[in-house]
Amino acid sequence: ETRLRNRPSQLSGGEQQRVAIARALANDPPLLLCDEPTGALDTANGDLVMDTLYQVQRDLNTAVVIVTHDPRIAARADRRLVMTDGRFVDES
């Protein structure tokens, strides 16, 4: 509410990322693809974005696929695939 009239450049990185998630969800997609959704964020904002994505998964029954290099984010996933040199090398 307090940011309703702000331009995108006036938002923090975490706020911009949450706006991007909202835009991606506007048409109620069955699948959400996220490439490094926390890459440019500090830990607190990254956690907020990930909490939002997991809430979307639970509440809207949306499949969420996340590509990340962050082991903390990967650890939260229901299923993990590890890729090296373009090939899947591990699954858990």
mmCIF file of C-alpha atoms in Angstrom:
data_model
loop_
_atom_site.group_PDB
_atom_site.id
_atom_site.type_symbol
_atom_site.label_atom_id
_atom_site.label_comp_id
_atom_site.label_asym_id
_atom_site.label_seq_id
_atom_site.Cartn_x
_atom_site.Cartn_y
_atom_site.Cartn_z
ATOM 1 C CA GLU A 1 0.000 0.000 0.000
ATOM 2 C CA THR A 2 2.720 2.469 0.897
ATOM 3 C CA ARG A 3 4.507 1.817 -2.426
ATOM 4 C CA LEU A 4 1.465 2.010 -4.708
ATOM 5 C CA ARG A 5 2.542 5.253 -6.404
ATOM 6 C CA ASN A 6 6.275 4.498 -6.564
ATOM 7 C CA ARG A 7 8.119 3.946 -9.840
ATOM 8 C CA PRO A 8 9.991 0.639 -10.229
ATOM 9 C CA SER A 9 13.340 2.396 -9.738
ATOM 10 C CA GLN A 10 12.106 3.579 -6.336
ATOM 11 C CA LEU A 11 11.531 0.030 -5.089
ATOM 12 C CA SER A 12 14.100 -2.147 -3.357
ATOM 13 C CA GLY A 13 15.409 -5.253 -5.098
ATOM 14 C CA GLY A 14 13.174 -7.465 -2.960
ATOM 15 C CA GLU A 15 10.116 -5.332 -3.736
ATOM 16 C CA GLN A 16 10.896 -5.436 -7.459
ATOM 17 C CA GLN A 17 11.286 -9.207 -7.306
ATOM 18 C CA ARG A 18 7.925 -9.611 -5.533
ATOM 19 C CA VAL A 19 6.282 -7.402 -8.178
ATOM 20 C CA ALA A 20 7.788 -9.635 -10.870
ATOM 21 C CA ILE A 21 6.328 -12.697 -9.138
ATOM 22 C CA ALA A 22 2.916 -11.015 -8.918
ATOM 23 C CA ARG A 23 3.052 -10.179 -12.627
ATOM 24 C CA ALA A 24 4.001 -13.765 -13.469
ATOM 25 C CA LEU A 25 1.022 -15.026 -11.444
ATOM 26 C CA ALA A 26 -1.532 -12.575 -12.868
ATOM 27 C CA ASN A 27 -2.948 -15.150 -15.299
ATOM 28 C CA ASP A 28 -2.966 -18.006 -12.757
ATOM 29 C CA PRO A 29 -0.396 -20.201 -14.558
ATOM 30 C CA PRO A 30 -0.156 -23.874 -13.617
ATOM 31 C CA LEU A 31 3.665 -23.632 -13.780
ATOM 32 C CA LEU A 32 6.080 -20.914 -12.631
ATOM 33 C CA LEU A 33 9.685 -21.042 -13.910
ATOM 34 C CA CYS A 34 12.193 -19.105 -11.784
ATOM 35 C CA ASP A 35 15.797 -18.583 -12.859
ATOM 36 C CA GLU A 36 17.894 -17.469 -9.868
ATOM 37 C CA PRO A 37 14.986 -15.618 -8.227
ATOM 38 C CA THR A 38 17.188 -14.421 -5.358
ATOM 39 C CA GLY A 39 20.439 -13.863 -7.246
ATOM 40 C CA ALA A 40 20.659 -10.088 -6.733
ATOM 41 C CA LEU A 41 19.080 -9.961 -3.277
ATOM 42 C CA ASP A 42 20.417 -9.885 0.254
ATOM 43 C CA THR A 43 19.617 -12.844 2.497
ATOM 44 C CA ALA A 44 16.574 -11.272 4.174
ATOM 45 C CA ASN A 45 14.925 -10.256 0.878
ATOM 46 C CA GLY A 46 15.909 -13.564 -0.704
ATOM 47 C CA ASP A 47 14.191 -15.427 2.122
ATOM 48 C CA LEU A 48 11.095 -13.266 1.673
ATOM 49 C CA VAL A 49 10.977 -14.038 -2.060
ATOM 50 C CA MET A 50 11.420 -17.764 -1.438
ATOM 51 C CA ASP A 51 8.720 -17.736 1.245
ATOM 52 C CA THR A 52 6.430 -16.067 -1.304
ATOM 53 C CA LEU A 53 7.191 -18.705 -3.941
ATOM 54 C CA TYR A 54 6.523 -21.555 -1.525
ATOM 55 C CA GLN A 55 3.289 -19.898 -0.400
ATOM 56 C CA VAL A 56 2.213 -19.664 -4.052
ATOM 57 C CA GLN A 57 3.006 -23.328 -4.487
ATOM 58 C CA ARG A 58 0.912 -24.294 -1.469
ATOM 59 C CA ASP A 59 -2.007 -21.880 -1.744
ATOM 60 C CA LEU A 60 -2.500 -21.763 -5.521
ATOM 61 C CA ASN A 61 -1.342 -25.317 -6.271
ATOM 62 C CA THR A 62 1.148 -23.908 -8.788
ATOM 63 C CA ALA A 63 4.139 -26.010 -9.804
ATOM 64 C CA VAL A 64 7.308 -24.002 -9.157
ATOM 65 C CA VAL A 65 10.603 -24.861 -10.862
ATOM 66 C CA ILE A 66 13.607 -22.981 -9.485
ATOM 67 C CA VAL A 67 17.080 -22.861 -10.995
ATOM 68 C CA THR A 68 19.644 -21.854 -8.378
ATOM 69 C CA HIS A 69 23.271 -22.100 -7.355
ATOM 70 C CA ASP A 70 22.322 -21.419 -3.726
ATOM 71 C CA PRO A 71 22.424 -24.630 -1.642
ATOM 72 C CA ARG A 72 20.104 -23.088 0.999
ATOM 73 C CA ILE A 73 17.396 -22.613 -1.621
ATOM 74 C CA ALA A 74 17.956 -26.052 -3.136
ATOM 75 C CA ALA A 75 17.684 -27.628 0.320
ATOM 76 C CA ARG A 76 14.107 -26.333 0.671
ATOM 77 C CA ALA A 77 12.931 -27.986 -2.566
ATOM 78 C CA ASP A 78 10.708 -31.057 -2.617
ATOM 79 C CA ARG A 79 12.857 -32.514 -5.397
ATOM 80 C CA ARG A 80 16.379 -31.601 -6.516
ATOM 81 C CA LEU A 81 18.140 -32.293 -9.792
ATOM 82 C CA VAL A 82 21.833 -31.470 -10.077
ATOM 83 C CA MET A 83 23.171 -30.511 -13.478
ATOM 84 C CA THR A 84 26.830 -30.438 -14.492
ATOM 85 C CA ASP A 85 27.989 -29.518 -17.991
ATOM 86 C CA GLY A 86 24.430 -29.678 -19.298
ATOM 87 C CA ARG A 87 23.691 -33.153 -17.937
ATOM 88 C CA PHE A 88 21.752 -34.302 -14.911
ATOM 89 C CA VAL A 89 24.212 -36.012 -12.579
ATOM 90 C CA ASP A 90 22.224 -36.411 -9.361
ATOM 91 C CA GLU A 91 18.660 -36.464 -8.085
ATOM 92 C CA SER A 92 17.284 -36.337 -4.584
#
